[in-house]
């Protein structure tokens, strides 16, 4: 069997594998520390495995025996036992040791990091403490300075509180906040001083304006009363207008209905006109066909006349033939007579011949009678033919006349058809225009309804405005009374402002500016002017 | 009622049957190969217990050794040719190759990389 022959080579390869494993295991043993026990065990197992496989290979080469079997089996048991218990177990222990070592290393690194952070925190705390000490010393010095300045500022504020707005603080200081306070206070005093000046001027103008407003309010009161009366009149007019618009709306509704009826009638007329145009076109077509038929009849009658004339000629020829036959019959009669004579002259021998001659004479007589009848008939036929030709010619004349009449009728039908079509177009336009007119009339009716509704609203609003005007009159009465009170309070304000001390020369400019602004816009820009001047003070 | 005395000098029926069974096993497997099979079965215990901590190739190497021990014992009982081929082609060859590969792979993954910080 092939497999049995290959088995020695397979076992030899396994032996080499164990040898290679032992070699690599030795190198691993040299290059590691924790796993040395494992790799020593592994090298032992590999070498034992190589011996075991070597013995198995040798047995296949013919070197065998009970001792070889015993050795081989024993080495296999050693390989199994030592590898499972020694190597695998050692590897597990090594794995545990590695995990423990890694955990220890991680904890050591964390402790080192914590120690470094603690030292850094300690240094930061020391620095913060030194900075706090320096700041405390600076704060003490500054505190003394601030107390001195605060005493000075307090004195200035007291004088300002008593109404002397010319007092100012000294901005020179070691502390920026005190300097800023002094500058802000000085700016504020500048603003207050300018504001008081402006308020004085403004109070004067308020007093004057109050009196003017009082007069104006009384005039407004009268005007408001007039407005109220006018609006009541407007309300009455609006109501009348609303009533008229409702009537107009009713009329427009009626007109809209009429226009719709007209539109409906126009539609019917348009339909009939369209049908008339179609009938005209049908008549035109029929006349054209009749024209064609009349032409065909005329042609046919001419052909009939020609044929009858040809027939007359042929009948004449028959007459001539009949004459010839008649001559022949006469000559035959004469011959028969001669023959009878000759038969008589011949005697008894000519009796038969005389009978034949008599028969021939009799036949000639019958032929002469027949030709007479034919001539009579030919004469009658010629007469009838002439009559027929005359009738046919008359009929041809009448056909020609009829054709001319139809031609005229055709022209008339053409004209009628074009007129009817033109009338149809016009009626269609009238129908469309009537429809538009009906739509427009409905729109106008709707608009008039809207206008009537708006007129009602105007009436209602007029009443509201009238009521508002009355309320306005009442309010203006109250305003006139309030303006009188305002005038009194402005006088009181003037009196109180005169108690403040200000530098008139320093605030003259600001007061003038305020006066101009107040005069221009009635005081609406007063706050803006104050803001601008306070900004300049700083 | 007891038929046999307290200490009988003759073996019991069960003792006779046990002796007969063991002799049958040894005659069939052979004493030494039976020991090998027992050792292989006992060795499975640490391998199974520590399989999570042991590299895969080492576990595989023991697996091949176990296959070789199993096939060695049972080739006298059933499928002699197939189990003989399994013993040599799978068990012996697999074990030798797996040992070499396990050692080499471990060196590549854990020892050579330590110098370059791979272990970390």
XYZ file of C-alpha atoms in Angstrom:
658
model
C 0.000 0.000 0.000
C 1.266 3.473 -0.897
C 0.324 4.959 2.488
C 2.445 2.399 4.344
C 5.431 3.246 2.141
C 5.089 6.980 2.847
C 4.653 6.557 6.606
C 8.468 6.413 7.310
C 8.912 9.716 5.533
C 5.976 11.213 7.430
C 7.451 10.099 10.730
C 10.867 11.426 9.654
C 9.262 14.783 8.856
C 7.597 14.780 12.268
C 10.997 14.085 13.783
C 12.444 17.082 11.980
C 9.492 19.159 13.209
C 10.248 18.207 16.800
C 13.958 18.965 16.248
C 13.124 22.370 14.767
C 10.773 23.028 17.682
C 13.567 22.136 20.092
C 15.967 24.514 18.313
C 13.496 27.394 18.315
C 12.638 26.587 21.919
C 16.301 26.904 22.887
C 16.503 30.337 21.254
C 13.298 31.397 22.940
C 14.706 30.189 26.248
C 17.754 32.393 25.723
C 15.750 35.482 24.719
C 13.105 35.441 27.472
C 13.064 35.653 31.237
C 9.605 34.963 32.585
C 8.918 32.119 30.153
C 12.248 30.336 30.689
C 10.689 27.544 32.716
C 8.107 27.007 30.020
C 10.645 26.958 27.214
C 12.904 24.560 29.205
C 9.917 22.250 29.539
C 9.057 22.771 25.870
C 12.641 21.932 24.759
C 12.534 18.821 26.914
C 9.244 17.741 25.391
C 10.483 18.522 21.877
C 13.671 16.536 22.335
C 11.672 13.664 23.825
C 9.247 13.916 20.917
C 12.169 13.828 18.474
C 13.471 10.682 20.163
C 9.994 9.125 20.069
C 9.523 9.890 16.416
C 13.082 8.756 15.714
C 12.387 5.373 17.282
C 9.123 5.062 15.342
C 10.972 5.896 12.116
C 13.699 3.397 12.845
C 11.090 0.701 13.495
C 9.831 1.219 9.943
C 13.362 0.685 8.729
C 13.370 -2.800 10.273
C 15.013 -2.112 13.614
C 12.356 -3.299 16.031
C 11.707 -5.336 19.023
C 9.963 -5.320 22.370
C 12.504 -2.932 23.843
C 11.952 -0.485 21.007
C 8.184 -0.696 21.495
C 8.534 -0.137 25.204
C 10.845 2.840 24.697
C 8.619 4.338 22.027
C 5.452 4.009 24.094
C 7.188 5.352 27.184
C 8.531 8.379 25.305
C 5.057 9.052 23.885
C 3.593 8.954 27.400
C 6.337 11.315 28.611
C 5.674 13.731 25.760
C 1.933 13.728 26.504
C 2.298 14.050 30.249
C 5.096 16.574 30.370
C 3.631 18.767 27.619
C 0.113 18.821 29.065
C 0.977 19.203 32.719
C 4.436 20.841 32.542
C 4.371 23.043 29.469
C 0.715 24.027 29.286
C 0.520 24.510 33.051
C 3.711 26.558 33.054
C 2.425 28.652 30.172
C -0.761 29.410 32.157
C 1.331 30.416 35.153
C 3.497 32.594 32.945
C 0.378 34.206 31.505
C -0.851 34.949 35.030
C 2.555 36.365 35.931
C 2.544 38.582 32.874
C -0.906 39.892 33.686
C 0.155 40.520 37.261
C 3.336 42.248 36.117
C 1.391 44.395 33.645
C -1.092 45.323 36.369
C 1.756 46.221 38.736
C 3.442 48.301 36.045
C 0.175 50.099 35.310
C -0.377 50.875 38.992
C 3.179 52.090 39.340
C 2.722 54.391 36.347
C -0.519 55.714 37.842
C 1.182 56.314 41.195
C 4.044 58.112 39.469
C 1.580 60.261 37.568
C -0.324 61.040 40.760
C 2.918 62.004 42.510
C 3.896 64.308 39.639
C 0.499 65.970 39.710
C 0.710 66.423 43.485
C 4.117 68.109 43.189
C 2.796 70.376 40.476
C -0.224 71.278 42.608
C 2.061 72.009 45.537
C 4.173 74.376 43.428
C 1.057 76.141 42.143
C -0.236 76.548 45.697
C 3.087 78.034 46.803
C 3.067 80.481 43.918
C -0.519 81.426 44.661
C 0.335 82.016 48.315
C 3.209 84.366 47.424
C 1.032 86.249 44.986
C -1.673 86.565 47.639
C 0.856 87.995 50.141
C 2.040 90.592 47.641
C -1.523 91.459 46.767
C -2.384 91.850 50.454
C 0.455 94.374 50.996
C -0.563 96.290 47.907
C -4.147 96.223 49.058
C -3.224 97.693 52.455
C -1.332 100.593 50.841
C -4.119 101.147 48.414
C -6.688 100.983 51.175
C -5.005 103.913 53.027
C -4.887 105.950 49.841
C -8.498 105.111 49.060
C -9.610 106.169 52.533
C -7.942 109.589 52.045
C -9.474 110.037 48.629
C -12.869 108.823 49.859
C -12.831 111.501 52.606
C -12.055 114.165 49.987
C -14.758 112.809 47.654
C -17.272 112.733 50.508
C -16.754 116.459 51.188
C -17.255 117.293 47.511
C -20.384 115.140 47.359
C -21.836 116.800 50.436
C -21.460 120.254 48.872
C -22.964 118.965 45.597
C -25.853 117.431 47.542
C -26.541 120.875 49.054
C -27.106 122.170 45.492
C -23.670 123.508 44.574
C -23.173 121.888 41.166
C -19.862 123.763 40.563
C -17.956 121.412 42.927
C -15.483 118.899 41.302
C -13.283 116.004 42.561
C -9.495 115.737 42.116
C -8.928 112.829 39.626
C -5.210 112.390 40.598
C -4.931 109.026 42.431
C -2.804 105.831 42.679
C -5.961 103.808 42.148
C -7.474 103.662 38.710
C -10.932 103.041 40.167
C -10.754 106.223 42.288
C -9.528 108.171 39.279
C -12.367 106.737 37.271
C -14.835 107.554 40.071
C -13.577 111.163 40.198
C -13.717 111.529 36.460
C -17.141 109.939 36.311
C -18.376 112.182 39.142
C -16.951 115.274 37.448
C -18.550 114.181 34.195
C -21.797 113.556 35.994
C -21.649 116.996 37.625
C -20.941 118.561 34.245
C -23.957 116.785 32.887
C -26.117 117.724 35.897
C -24.989 121.334 35.655
C -25.735 121.438 31.941
C -28.974 119.528 32.489
C -30.159 121.945 35.179
C -29.377 124.809 32.818
C -31.287 123.098 30.075
C -34.126 122.262 32.432
C -34.349 125.911 33.453
C -34.510 126.967 29.850
C -36.861 124.097 29.083
C -39.111 125.043 32.028
C -39.369 128.552 30.663
C -40.333 127.173 27.294
C -42.717 124.675 28.873
C -44.493 127.525 30.636
C -44.785 129.461 27.398
C -45.786 126.328 25.471
C -48.331 125.387 28.103
C -50.098 128.654 27.627
C -49.969 128.208 23.866
C -51.207 124.619 24.218
C -54.070 125.806 26.391
C -55.117 128.218 23.687
C -54.608 125.528 21.021
C -56.591 122.965 22.999
C -59.533 125.333 23.276
C -59.385 125.919 19.542
C -59.112 122.163 18.960
C -62.117 121.673 21.188
C -64.163 123.968 19.025
C -62.829 122.349 15.863
C -63.622 118.928 17.229
C -67.211 120.001 17.874
C -67.454 121.173 14.291
C -65.942 117.865 13.128
C -68.513 115.973 15.158
C -71.353 117.894 13.523
C -69.868 117.353 10.058
C -69.442 113.640 10.652
C -73.042 113.307 11.767
C -74.050 114.958 8.483
C -71.723 112.553 6.611
C -73.291 109.625 8.438
C -76.770 110.683 7.328
C -75.570 111.135 3.747
C -73.833 107.757 3.824
C -77.009 106.097 4.988
C -78.964 107.678 2.094
C -76.217 106.638 -0.269
C -76.371 103.103 1.057
C -80.142 102.993 0.457
C -79.687 104.243 -3.119
C -76.967 101.692 -3.734
C -79.257 98.909 -2.583
C -81.840 100.096 -5.123
C -79.147 100.205 -7.807
C -78.094 96.688 -6.833
C -81.707 95.450 -7.247
C -81.919 97.158 -10.672
C -78.602 95.610 -11.665
C -79.843 92.181 -10.606
C -82.897 92.683 -12.860
C -80.672 93.961 -15.676
C -78.403 90.956 -15.226
C -81.402 88.622 -15.647
C -82.506 90.456 -18.804
C -79.024 90.316 -20.249
C -78.861 86.614 -19.529
C -82.176 86.132 -21.400
C -80.795 88.142 -24.331
C -77.658 86.017 -24.257
C -79.791 82.853 -24.329
C -81.816 84.222 -27.297
C -78.596 85.208 -29.067
C -77.354 81.666 -28.596
C -80.541 80.294 -30.195
C -80.285 82.781 -33.121
C -76.654 81.820 -33.552
C -77.652 78.148 -33.706
C -80.368 78.862 -36.294
C -77.974 81.050 -38.303
C -75.459 78.250 -38.295
C -78.153 75.833 -39.524
C -79.205 78.344 -42.263
C -75.603 78.623 -43.419
C -75.390 74.852 -43.622
C -78.726 74.714 -45.551
C -77.427 77.408 -47.956
C -74.324 75.358 -48.545
C -76.497 72.251 -49.175
C -78.674 74.239 -51.694
C -75.562 75.457 -53.435
C -74.341 71.900 -53.763
C -77.762 70.762 -55.098
C -77.854 73.638 -57.632
C -74.384 72.690 -58.799
C -75.539 69.124 -59.289
C -78.687 70.320 -61.167
C -76.462 72.483 -63.342
C -74.394 69.470 -64.200
C -77.544 67.435 -64.932
C -78.964 70.189 -67.195
C -75.726 70.325 -69.114
C -75.881 66.558 -69.531
C -79.536 66.821 -70.762
C -78.590 69.522 -73.220
C -75.788 67.369 -74.571
C -78.061 64.368 -74.694
C -80.870 66.269 -76.533
C -78.402 67.513 -79.142
C -77.286 63.958 -79.684
C -80.944 62.851 -79.999
C -81.624 65.587 -82.578
C -78.611 64.459 -84.547
C -79.781 60.860 -84.431
C -83.375 61.787 -85.480
C -82.049 63.900 -88.352
C -79.902 60.936 -89.328
C -83.016 58.773 -89.094
C -84.892 61.234 -91.375
C -82.135 61.024 -93.916
C -82.233 57.240 -93.793
C -86.026 57.320 -94.153
C -85.585 59.534 -97.252
C -83.211 56.939 -98.599
C -85.861 54.274 -97.845
C -88.364 56.413 -99.780
C -86.017 56.516 -102.705
C -85.646 52.729 -102.526
C -89.403 52.382 -102.306
C -89.689 54.552 -105.454
C -87.214 52.280 -107.178
C -89.263 49.240 -106.096
C -92.390 50.974 -107.264
C -90.763 51.582 -110.700
C -89.669 47.971 -110.774
C -93.195 46.875 -109.933
C -94.597 49.027 -112.752
C -92.038 47.648 -115.201
C -92.785 44.170 -113.943
C -96.502 44.812 -114.551
C -95.650 45.987 -117.993
C -93.526 42.893 -118.601
C -96.325 40.709 -117.269
C -98.701 42.442 -119.636
C -96.304 41.878 -122.555
C -95.893 38.309 -121.469
C -99.669 37.841 -121.428
C -99.821 39.285 -124.858
C -97.025 37.022 -126.043
C -98.775 34.078 -124.337
C -102.006 34.866 -126.153
C -100.022 35.174 -129.344
C -98.391 31.842 -128.719
C -101.745 30.137 -128.498
C -102.287 26.980 -126.671
C -98.545 26.628 -125.924
C -98.515 29.892 -124.138
C -101.372 29.120 -121.734
C -98.948 28.179 -118.872
C -96.822 31.114 -119.620
C -99.974 33.347 -119.553
C -100.847 31.959 -116.064
C -97.333 32.814 -114.831
C -97.643 36.251 -116.391
C -100.934 36.803 -114.597
C -99.377 35.731 -111.296
C -96.477 38.101 -111.896
C -98.820 40.897 -112.711
C -100.775 40.159 -109.551
C -97.504 40.183 -107.519
C -96.471 43.430 -109.163
C -99.820 44.889 -108.187
C -99.337 43.717 -104.566
C -95.803 45.182 -104.572
C -97.199 48.474 -105.834
C -99.792 48.435 -103.062
C -97.149 47.625 -100.437
C -94.861 50.361 -101.636
C -97.770 52.744 -101.498
C -98.333 51.729 -97.878
C -94.587 52.132 -97.166
C -94.577 55.537 -98.734
C -97.547 56.486 -96.641
C -95.780 55.239 -93.513
C -92.552 57.001 -94.500
C -94.438 60.175 -94.988
C -96.019 59.804 -91.567
C -92.631 58.988 -90.033
C -91.054 62.004 -91.670
C -93.838 64.124 -90.346
C -93.403 62.670 -86.844
C -89.634 63.028 -87.121
C -89.928 66.650 -88.045
C -92.300 67.164 -85.151
C -89.963 65.325 -82.779
C -86.955 67.322 -83.990
C -88.894 70.484 -83.494
C -89.985 69.368 -80.008
C -86.467 68.318 -79.094
C -85.059 71.601 -80.336
C -87.627 73.406 -78.266
C -86.723 71.252 -75.279
C -83.000 72.045 -75.909
C -83.825 75.704 -75.966
C -85.757 75.343 -72.709
C -82.906 73.310 -71.172
C -80.472 76.077 -72.158
C -82.831 78.590 -70.681
C -83.167 76.446 -67.542
C -79.389 76.156 -67.337
C -79.037 79.919 -67.474
C -81.740 80.213 -64.826
C -79.969 77.658 -62.612
C -76.697 79.466 -63.194
C -78.301 82.665 -62.007
C -79.864 80.765 -59.089
C -76.455 79.273 -58.279
C -74.899 82.741 -58.191
C -77.767 83.868 -55.994
C -77.271 80.828 -53.714
C -73.529 81.596 -53.490
C -74.303 85.103 -52.518
C -76.959 83.908 -50.039
C -74.497 81.380 -48.518
C -71.751 83.997 -48.118
C -74.247 86.471 -46.644
C -75.598 83.807 -44.285
C -72.076 82.875 -43.222
C -71.206 86.494 -42.667
C -74.452 86.889 -40.702
C -73.545 83.740 -38.756
C -70.146 85.190 -37.806
C -71.745 88.443 -36.767
C -74.391 86.606 -34.737
C -71.678 84.488 -33.108
C -69.826 87.669 -32.180
C -73.067 89.145 -30.881
C -73.651 85.950 -28.852
C -70.103 86.079 -27.398
C -70.476 89.802 -26.692
C -73.812 89.182 -25.018
C -72.255 86.450 -22.871
C -69.449 88.857 -21.888
C -72.047 91.505 -21.201
C -73.975 89.079 -18.987
C -70.752 88.222 -17.088
C -69.857 91.904 -16.780
C -73.367 92.722 -15.607
C -73.095 90.039 -12.936
C -69.694 91.436 -11.891
C -71.115 94.948 -11.757
C -74.042 93.690 -9.698
C -71.564 91.994 -7.325
C -69.467 95.165 -7.157
C -72.534 97.263 -6.412
C -73.382 94.812 -3.635
C -69.859 95.261 -2.293
C -70.170 99.030 -2.620
C -73.481 98.921 -0.783
C -71.862 96.845 1.926
C -68.940 99.307 2.085
C -71.452 102.169 2.248
C -73.041 100.422 5.224
C -69.610 100.094 6.791
C -68.934 103.786 6.062
C -72.218 104.623 7.707
C -71.284 102.517 10.740
C -67.772 103.974 10.833
C -69.179 107.483 10.485
C -71.304 106.851 13.496
C -68.274 105.506 15.336
C -66.208 108.524 14.249
C -68.976 110.820 15.369
C -68.927 109.178 18.761
C -65.116 109.361 18.797
C -65.269 113.040 17.860
C -67.561 113.671 20.769
C -65.187 111.781 23.014
C -62.324 113.786 21.529
C -64.141 117.000 22.314
C -64.528 115.807 25.866
C -60.855 114.818 25.980
C -59.756 118.150 24.576
C -61.732 119.866 27.304
C -59.814 117.763 29.777
C -56.553 118.570 27.930
C -57.223 122.286 28.159
C -57.745 121.903 31.852
C -54.562 119.823 32.186
C -52.502 122.320 30.223
C -53.548 125.001 32.622
C -52.378 122.765 35.456
C -49.131 122.111 33.520
C -48.541 125.836 33.203
C -48.868 126.230 36.926
C -46.447 123.333 37.522
C -43.942 124.842 35.053
C -43.976 128.031 37.082
C -43.360 125.946 40.200
C -40.475 124.177 38.427
C -38.882 127.485 37.461
C -39.006 128.562 41.061
C -37.387 125.336 42.328
C -34.606 125.298 39.708
C -33.582 128.792 40.646
C -32.384 127.366 43.993
C -29.462 125.415 42.309
C -26.006 127.086 41.882
C -24.486 126.625 38.435
C -21.806 128.297 36.362
C -23.917 130.259 33.882
C -20.966 130.976 31.521
C -19.884 127.300 31.331
C -23.371 125.998 30.629
C -24.542 128.753 28.285
C -23.486 126.784 25.202
C -25.282 123.656 26.281
C -28.408 125.607 27.206
C -28.362 127.363 23.848
C -28.022 123.978 22.065
C -30.854 122.590 24.133
C -32.964 125.623 23.396
C -32.402 125.229 19.672
C -33.188 121.531 19.761
C -36.281 122.023 21.917
C -37.519 124.775 19.640
C -36.933 122.670 16.541
C -38.620 119.430 17.573
C -40.632 120.309 20.627
C -38.129 118.725 23.048
C -38.123 115.235 21.501
C -34.315 115.304 21.085
C -33.676 116.511 24.616
C -32.305 113.179 25.786
C -30.019 112.849 22.746
C -28.486 116.258 23.442
C -27.885 115.305 27.063
C -26.188 112.072 26.040
C -23.922 113.883 23.611
C -22.918 116.505 26.170
C -22.258 113.899 28.873
C -19.995 111.992 26.530
C -18.044 115.139 25.811
C -17.680 115.844 29.554
C -15.780 112.655 30.115
C -29.466 -16.474 55.669
C -25.803 -16.269 54.682
C -24.450 -18.989 52.512
C -20.794 -17.732 52.419
C -18.615 -17.147 55.493
C -17.442 -13.574 56.467
C -14.002 -13.926 54.849
C -14.265 -16.165 51.817
C -11.046 -17.511 50.360
C -12.616 -17.841 46.927
C -13.130 -14.891 44.613
C -16.675 -13.649 44.104
C -18.477 -13.615 40.796
C -17.923 -9.889 40.365
C -14.213 -10.181 41.181
C -13.898 -12.888 38.582
C -15.694 -10.729 36.029
C -13.469 -7.686 36.745
C -10.283 -9.719 36.339
C -11.613 -11.125 33.104
C -12.493 -7.611 31.812
C -9.045 -6.099 32.564
C -7.275 -9.025 30.964
C -9.461 -8.563 27.905
C -8.594 -4.845 27.699
C -4.860 -5.418 28.025
C -4.989 -8.208 25.513
C -6.786 -5.912 23.099
C -4.933 -2.558 23.597
C -1.692 -3.658 25.210
C -0.663 -2.461 28.669
C 1.741 0.262 27.578
C -0.522 1.815 24.983
C -3.357 1.794 27.495
C -1.145 3.763 29.845
C -0.440 6.186 27.029
C -4.189 6.628 26.436
C -4.815 7.203 30.148
C -2.016 9.777 30.310
C -3.407 11.503 27.212
C -6.884 11.638 28.781
C -5.520 12.999 32.056
C -3.441 15.531 30.102
C -6.610 16.874 28.523
C -7.643 18.309 31.893
C -4.976 21.071 32.177
C -5.181 21.728 28.450
C -8.939 22.340 28.680
C -8.621 24.328 31.892
C -5.927 26.671 30.548
C -6.977 26.799 26.888
C -7.877 30.497 27.166
C -4.415 31.439 28.457
C -2.497 29.098 26.126
C -1.595 30.097 22.548
C -3.685 28.339 19.946
C -0.852 26.412 18.285
C 0.199 24.751 21.574
C -3.361 23.571 22.194
C -3.442 22.280 18.604
C -0.140 20.460 19.118
C -1.577 18.616 22.122
C -4.633 17.831 20.063
C -2.452 16.074 17.474
C -0.640 14.155 20.238
C -4.012 13.024 21.622
C -5.130 11.902 18.165
C -1.935 9.861 17.823
C -2.497 8.188 21.245
C -6.142 7.466 20.457
C -5.354 6.010 17.050
C -2.488 3.866 18.459
C -4.863 2.206 20.919
C -7.899 1.731 18.761
C -6.192 0.613 15.555
C -6.188 -2.946 16.988
C -9.961 -2.790 17.585
C -11.491 -1.185 14.511
C -10.443 0.278 11.159
C -6.799 -0.746 11.540
C -5.579 0.726 8.261
C -7.432 4.049 8.551
C -6.460 4.569 12.180
C -2.832 3.615 11.424
C -2.713 6.267 8.684
C -4.471 8.736 10.998
C -1.871 8.038 13.689
C 1.054 8.826 11.429
C -0.328 11.398 8.963
C -2.460 13.349 11.394
C -1.181 12.627 14.893
C 2.590 12.284 14.503
C 3.156 14.621 11.543
C 0.677 17.174 12.897
C 2.275 17.153 16.313
C 5.808 17.661 14.935
C 4.769 20.477 12.613
C 2.521 22.071 15.236
C 5.358 22.077 17.780
C 7.706 23.854 15.359
C 5.050 26.325 14.209
C 3.953 27.023 17.800
C 7.476 27.851 18.905
C 8.159 29.985 15.832
C 4.822 31.833 16.002
C 5.252 32.570 19.676
C 8.716 33.936 18.977
C 7.402 36.172 16.177
C 4.485 37.508 18.173
C 5.909 37.879 21.662
C 9.701 37.793 21.640
C 10.807 39.536 18.442
C 8.283 42.337 18.989
C 9.519 43.121 22.489
C 12.505 44.985 21.111
C 10.219 47.213 19.056
C 7.682 47.679 21.815
C 5.290 45.108 20.389
C 4.862 43.450 23.760
C 3.314 46.545 25.166
